[in-house]
């Protein structure tokens, strides 16, 4: 299965955010290269909010170009077999943490946003990744800083998109705790 086919499958199965999900699927239907950066009208990206093993903090990166605290993520690459693999690869590369594993249940949310310049759309498919016990982060070349934040602290440094992602992740964690 190609990355494009996986993206269509994942988004078709994703039940939340139906209007936005349809925009993603329309973009993919119109652009066979819509999973890669080369698609100038906009393309899918994959990200993951990294959660500490105790499920009390998240790891954010101070993005070098955007100068904002964000979750780990970025462009899909030809070697990625799935959106989940792309999200996990990006999270590992940007956090320096090996052994990350995605929370079950597929994407946590979708977030479409413009990236300046050149001005184009990122159709971000957002996951959550659990760090292993004893994980030690390492700043990548894409980051100015990398730091763990308690859930309540995130609102003091991050924008609304990260806050919406955190809320969705916490909801997923609560649901999983209620039904182990």
PDB file of C-alpha atoms in Angstrom:
ATOM      1  CA  UNK A   1       0.000   0.000   0.000  1.00  0.00           C
ATOM      2  CA  UNK A   2       1.373   3.407  -0.947  1.00  0.00           C
ATOM      3  CA  UNK A   3       1.589   6.308   1.479  1.00  0.00           C
ATOM      4  CA  UNK A   4      -1.195   8.053  -0.469  1.00  0.00           C
ATOM      5  CA  UNK A   5      -3.433   4.965  -0.162  1.00  0.00           C
ATOM      6  CA  UNK A   6      -2.651   4.707   3.553  1.00  0.00           C
ATOM      7  CA  UNK A   7      -3.535   8.385   4.039  1.00  0.00           C
ATOM      8  CA  UNK A   8      -6.885   7.915   2.284  1.00  0.00           C
ATOM      9  CA  UNK A   9      -7.589   4.818   4.397  1.00  0.00           C
ATOM     10  CA  UNK A  10      -6.626   6.521   7.677  1.00  0.00           C
ATOM     11  CA  UNK A  11      -8.677   9.612   6.929  1.00  0.00           C
ATOM     12  CA  UNK A  12     -11.674   7.601   5.731  1.00  0.00           C
ATOM     13  CA  UNK A  13     -11.650   5.680   9.030  1.00  0.00           C
ATOM     14  CA  UNK A  14     -11.151   8.838  11.125  1.00  0.00           C
ATOM     15  CA  UNK A  15     -14.599   9.633  12.552  1.00  0.00           C
ATOM     16  CA  UNK A  16     -13.967  12.996  14.218  1.00  0.00           C
ATOM     17  CA  UNK A  17     -13.888  16.421  12.551  1.00  0.00           C
ATOM     18  CA  UNK A  18     -15.976  15.313   9.518  1.00  0.00           C
ATOM     19  CA  UNK A  19     -15.889  18.620   7.588  1.00  0.00           C
ATOM     20  CA  UNK A  20     -12.119  18.990   7.921  1.00  0.00           C
ATOM     21  CA  UNK A  21     -11.596  15.291   7.194  1.00  0.00           C
ATOM     22  CA  UNK A  22     -13.498  15.774   3.911  1.00  0.00           C
ATOM     23  CA  UNK A  23     -11.207  18.683   2.970  1.00  0.00           C
ATOM     24  CA  UNK A  24      -8.206  16.393   3.513  1.00  0.00           C
ATOM     25  CA  UNK A  25      -9.756  13.657   1.382  1.00  0.00           C
ATOM     26  CA  UNK A  26     -10.650  16.168  -1.376  1.00  0.00           C
ATOM     27  CA  UNK A  27      -7.052  17.417  -1.385  1.00  0.00           C
ATOM     28  CA  UNK A  28      -5.763  13.859  -1.750  1.00  0.00           C
ATOM     29  CA  UNK A  29      -8.303  13.054  -4.494  1.00  0.00           C
ATOM     30  CA  UNK A  30      -7.228  16.132  -6.461  1.00  0.00           C
ATOM     31  CA  UNK A  31      -3.500  15.678  -5.888  1.00  0.00           C
ATOM     32  CA  UNK A  32      -1.882  12.228  -6.135  1.00  0.00           C
ATOM     33  CA  UNK A  33       1.297  13.877  -4.747  1.00  0.00           C
ATOM     34  CA  UNK A  34      -0.659  15.450  -1.859  1.00  0.00           C
ATOM     35  CA  UNK A  35       1.311  13.536   0.768  1.00  0.00           C
ATOM     36  CA  UNK A  36       4.590  15.190  -0.201  1.00  0.00           C
ATOM     37  CA  UNK A  37       6.099  18.658   0.179  1.00  0.00           C
ATOM     38  CA  UNK A  38       6.372  19.016  -3.616  1.00  0.00           C
ATOM     39  CA  UNK A  39       2.586  19.480  -3.838  1.00  0.00           C
ATOM     40  CA  UNK A  40       2.516  23.262  -3.962  1.00  0.00           C
ATOM     41  CA  UNK A  41      -1.200  23.757  -3.259  1.00  0.00           C
ATOM     42  CA  UNK A  42      -0.810  22.036   0.099  1.00  0.00           C
ATOM     43  CA  UNK A  43       0.209  18.658   1.432  1.00  0.00           C
ATOM     44  CA  UNK A  44      -0.213  16.303   4.346  1.00  0.00           C
ATOM     45  CA  UNK A  45       2.181  16.463   7.257  1.00  0.00           C
ATOM     46  CA  UNK A  46       2.395  14.110  10.220  1.00  0.00           C
ATOM     47  CA  UNK A  47       3.051  15.062  13.817  1.00  0.00           C
ATOM     48  CA  UNK A  48       2.986  13.574  17.294  1.00  0.00           C
ATOM     49  CA  UNK A  49       2.647  15.058  20.740  1.00  0.00           C
ATOM     50  CA  UNK A  50       5.195  13.210  22.902  1.00  0.00           C
ATOM     51  CA  UNK A  51       3.898  12.268  26.376  1.00  0.00           C
ATOM     52  CA  UNK A  52       6.082  11.278  29.318  1.00  0.00           C
ATOM     53  CA  UNK A  53       5.721   7.730  30.735  1.00  0.00           C
ATOM     54  CA  UNK A  54       3.807   9.016  33.772  1.00  0.00           C
ATOM     55  CA  UNK A  55       1.342  10.796  31.448  1.00  0.00           C
ATOM     56  CA  UNK A  56       1.787  14.121  33.265  1.00  0.00           C
ATOM     57  CA  UNK A  57       3.927  16.133  30.824  1.00  0.00           C
ATOM     58  CA  UNK A  58       4.419  16.685  27.117  1.00  0.00           C
ATOM     59  CA  UNK A  59       7.605  17.409  25.206  1.00  0.00           C
ATOM     60  CA  UNK A  60       7.490  20.503  22.995  1.00  0.00           C
ATOM     61  CA  UNK A  61      10.059  21.862  20.595  1.00  0.00           C
ATOM     62  CA  UNK A  62      10.831  25.518  20.078  1.00  0.00           C
ATOM     63  CA  UNK A  63      10.767  25.404  16.281  1.00  0.00           C
ATOM     64  CA  UNK A  64      13.830  27.049  14.762  1.00  0.00           C
ATOM     65  CA  UNK A  65      12.050  28.680  11.788  1.00  0.00           C
ATOM     66  CA  UNK A  66       8.626  29.424  13.283  1.00  0.00           C
ATOM     67  CA  UNK A  67       9.925  30.344  16.757  1.00  0.00           C
ATOM     68  CA  UNK A  68       6.906  28.708  18.375  1.00  0.00           C
ATOM     69  CA  UNK A  69       6.544  25.864  20.880  1.00  0.00           C
ATOM     70  CA  UNK A  70       5.045  22.956  18.930  1.00  0.00           C
ATOM     71  CA  UNK A  71       4.655  19.199  18.926  1.00  0.00           C
ATOM     72  CA  UNK A  72       7.164  17.180  16.901  1.00  0.00           C
ATOM     73  CA  UNK A  73       6.274  16.765  13.251  1.00  0.00           C
ATOM     74  CA  UNK A  74       6.934  17.516   9.651  1.00  0.00           C
ATOM     75  CA  UNK A  75       6.808  16.395   6.069  1.00  0.00           C
ATOM     76  CA  UNK A  76       6.199  12.872   4.892  1.00  0.00           C
ATOM     77  CA  UNK A  77       9.104  11.284   3.031  1.00  0.00           C
ATOM     78  CA  UNK A  78       9.154   8.726   0.214  1.00  0.00           C
ATOM     79  CA  UNK A  79      10.434   6.015   2.605  1.00  0.00           C
ATOM     80  CA  UNK A  80       7.451   6.402   4.959  1.00  0.00           C
ATOM     81  CA  UNK A  81       5.089   3.464   4.597  1.00  0.00           C
ATOM     82  CA  UNK A  82       2.230   5.121   6.476  1.00  0.00           C
ATOM     83  CA  UNK A  83       1.174   8.352   8.148  1.00  0.00           C
ATOM     84  CA  UNK A  84       1.745   6.676  11.509  1.00  0.00           C
ATOM     85  CA  UNK A  85       5.326   5.790  10.492  1.00  0.00           C
ATOM     86  CA  UNK A  86       5.909   9.382   9.338  1.00  0.00           C
ATOM     87  CA  UNK A  87       4.629  10.789  12.644  1.00  0.00           C
ATOM     88  CA  UNK A  88       6.750   8.357  14.650  1.00  0.00           C
ATOM     89  CA  UNK A  89       9.855   9.062  12.529  1.00  0.00           C
ATOM     90  CA  UNK A  90       9.426  12.824  12.901  1.00  0.00           C
ATOM     91  CA  UNK A  91       8.848  12.527  16.662  1.00  0.00           C
ATOM     92  CA  UNK A  92      11.983  10.409  17.067  1.00  0.00           C
ATOM     93  CA  UNK A  93      14.152  12.652  14.884  1.00  0.00           C
ATOM     94  CA  UNK A  94      13.052  15.889  16.536  1.00  0.00           C
ATOM     95  CA  UNK A  95      13.023  14.634  20.132  1.00  0.00           C
ATOM     96  CA  UNK A  96      16.085  12.404  19.971  1.00  0.00           C
ATOM     97  CA  UNK A  97      14.100   9.779  21.895  1.00  0.00           C
ATOM     98  CA  UNK A  98      14.217   6.188  20.731  1.00  0.00           C
ATOM     99  CA  UNK A  99      11.505   3.676  21.544  1.00  0.00           C
ATOM    100  CA  UNK A 100       8.536   6.032  21.162  1.00  0.00           C
ATOM    101  CA  UNK A 101       5.239   4.282  20.500  1.00  0.00           C
ATOM    102  CA  UNK A 102       2.032   5.763  19.207  1.00  0.00           C
ATOM    103  CA  UNK A 103      -1.091   5.623  21.321  1.00  0.00           C
ATOM    104  CA  UNK A 104      -3.569   3.149  19.829  1.00  0.00           C
ATOM    105  CA  UNK A 105      -6.603   4.399  17.959  1.00  0.00           C
ATOM    106  CA  UNK A 106      -4.997   6.232  15.043  1.00  0.00           C
ATOM    107  CA  UNK A 107      -4.802  10.006  14.685  1.00  0.00           C
ATOM    108  CA  UNK A 108      -5.891  12.142  17.630  1.00  0.00           C
ATOM    109  CA  UNK A 109      -6.925  15.153  15.545  1.00  0.00           C
ATOM    110  CA  UNK A 110      -6.462  17.074  12.319  1.00  0.00           C
ATOM    111  CA  UNK A 111      -5.155  20.624  12.008  1.00  0.00           C
ATOM    112  CA  UNK A 112      -4.980  22.549   8.720  1.00  0.00           C
ATOM    113  CA  UNK A 113      -2.846  25.692   8.785  1.00  0.00           C
ATOM    114  CA  UNK A 114      -0.962  28.034   6.461  1.00  0.00           C
ATOM    115  CA  UNK A 115       2.819  28.085   6.516  1.00  0.00           C
ATOM    116  CA  UNK A 116       4.581  31.279   5.410  1.00  0.00           C
ATOM    117  CA  UNK A 117       6.564  31.644   2.898  1.00  0.00           C
ATOM    118  CA  UNK A 118       5.976  30.219   0.431  1.00  0.00           C
ATOM    119  CA  UNK A 119       2.392  30.413   1.557  1.00  0.00           C
ATOM    120  CA  UNK A 120       0.843  26.953   1.326  1.00  0.00           C
ATOM    121  CA  UNK A 121      -1.371  24.678   3.397  1.00  0.00           C
ATOM    122  CA  UNK A 122      -0.233  21.969   5.773  1.00  0.00           C
ATOM    123  CA  UNK A 123      -2.888  19.324   6.317  1.00  0.00           C
ATOM    124  CA  UNK A 124      -1.464  17.961   9.574  1.00  0.00           C
ATOM    125  CA  UNK A 125      -2.480  14.503  10.795  1.00  0.00           C
ATOM    126  CA  UNK A 126      -1.743  14.521  14.514  1.00  0.00           C
ATOM    127  CA  UNK A 127      -0.914  11.521  16.681  1.00  0.00           C
ATOM    128  CA  UNK A 128       0.265  11.058  20.267  1.00  0.00           C
ATOM    129  CA  UNK A 129       3.417   9.156  21.191  1.00  0.00           C
ATOM    130  CA  UNK A 130       4.362   7.731  24.556  1.00  0.00           C
ATOM    131  CA  UNK A 131       8.009   8.059  25.612  1.00  0.00           C
ATOM    132  CA  UNK A 132       9.650   5.051  27.280  1.00  0.00           C
ATOM    133  CA  UNK A 133      10.780   5.136  30.906  1.00  0.00           C
ATOM    134  CA  UNK A 134      14.106   6.907  31.302  1.00  0.00           C
ATOM    135  CA  UNK A 135      13.784   8.728  27.978  1.00  0.00           C
ATOM    136  CA  UNK A 136      16.311  11.504  27.445  1.00  0.00           C
ATOM    137  CA  UNK A 137      15.609  14.098  24.782  1.00  0.00           C
ATOM    138  CA  UNK A 138      18.182  15.667  22.474  1.00  0.00           C
ATOM    139  CA  UNK A 139      17.753  18.909  20.560  1.00  0.00           C
ATOM    140  CA  UNK A 140      17.780  18.482  16.772  1.00  0.00           C
ATOM    141  CA  UNK A 141      18.913  20.983  14.147  1.00  0.00           C
ATOM    142  CA  UNK A 142      15.246  21.948  13.639  1.00  0.00           C
ATOM    143  CA  UNK A 143      14.879  23.152  17.234  1.00  0.00           C
ATOM    144  CA  UNK A 144      16.105  26.023  19.329  1.00  0.00           C
ATOM    145  CA  UNK A 145      15.015  24.254  22.517  1.00  0.00           C
ATOM    146  CA  UNK A 146      13.244  21.120  23.675  1.00  0.00           C
ATOM    147  CA  UNK A 147      11.448  21.010  26.988  1.00  0.00           C
ATOM    148  CA  UNK A 148       8.947  18.986  29.042  1.00  0.00           C
ATOM    149  CA  UNK A 149       5.867  20.934  30.135  1.00  0.00           C
ATOM    150  CA  UNK A 150       3.189  19.932  32.631  1.00  0.00           C
ATOM    151  CA  UNK A 151      -0.270  19.966  31.078  1.00  0.00           C
ATOM    152  CA  UNK A 152      -1.214  23.242  32.790  1.00  0.00           C
ATOM    153  CA  UNK A 153       2.021  24.914  31.641  1.00  0.00           C
ATOM    154  CA  UNK A 154       1.352  24.325  27.942  1.00  0.00           C
ATOM    155  CA  UNK A 155      -1.154  27.204  27.814  1.00  0.00           C
ATOM    156  CA  UNK A 156       1.591  29.622  28.893  1.00  0.00           C
ATOM    157  CA  UNK A 157       3.875  28.818  25.930  1.00  0.00           C
ATOM    158  CA  UNK A 158       1.908  27.274  23.069  1.00  0.00           C
ATOM    159  CA  UNK A 159      -0.787  28.435  20.670  1.00  0.00           C
ATOM    160  CA  UNK A 160      -4.381  27.235  20.385  1.00  0.00           C
ATOM    161  CA  UNK A 161      -3.548  24.454  17.924  1.00  0.00           C
ATOM    162  CA  UNK A 162      -1.247  22.797  20.464  1.00  0.00           C
ATOM    163  CA  UNK A 163      -3.834  23.312  23.222  1.00  0.00           C
ATOM    164  CA  UNK A 164      -6.521  21.623  21.095  1.00  0.00           C
ATOM    165  CA  UNK A 165      -4.132  18.732  20.410  1.00  0.00           C
ATOM    166  CA  UNK A 166      -3.304  18.395  24.113  1.00  0.00           C
ATOM    167  CA  UNK A 167      -7.017  18.357  25.010  1.00  0.00           C
ATOM    168  CA  UNK A 168      -7.654  15.613  22.438  1.00  0.00           C
ATOM    169  CA  UNK A 169      -4.673  13.601  23.698  1.00  0.00           C
ATOM    170  CA  UNK A 170      -5.842  13.867  27.302  1.00  0.00           C
ATOM    171  CA  UNK A 171      -9.313  12.730  26.224  1.00  0.00           C
ATOM    172  CA  UNK A 172      -7.784   9.720  24.437  1.00  0.00           C
ATOM    173  CA  UNK A 173      -5.678   8.880  27.520  1.00  0.00           C
ATOM    174  CA  UNK A 174      -8.755   9.104  29.781  1.00  0.00           C
ATOM    175  CA  UNK A 175     -10.761   6.857  27.477  1.00  0.00           C
ATOM    176  CA  UNK A 176      -7.956   4.296  27.399  1.00  0.00           C
ATOM    177  CA  UNK A 177      -7.619   4.369  31.201  1.00  0.00           C
ATOM    178  CA  UNK A 178     -11.369   3.784  31.543  1.00  0.00           C
ATOM    179  CA  UNK A 179     -11.236   0.824  29.120  1.00  0.00           C
ATOM    180  CA  UNK A 180      -7.820  -0.813  29.500  1.00  0.00           C
TER     181      UNK A 180
END
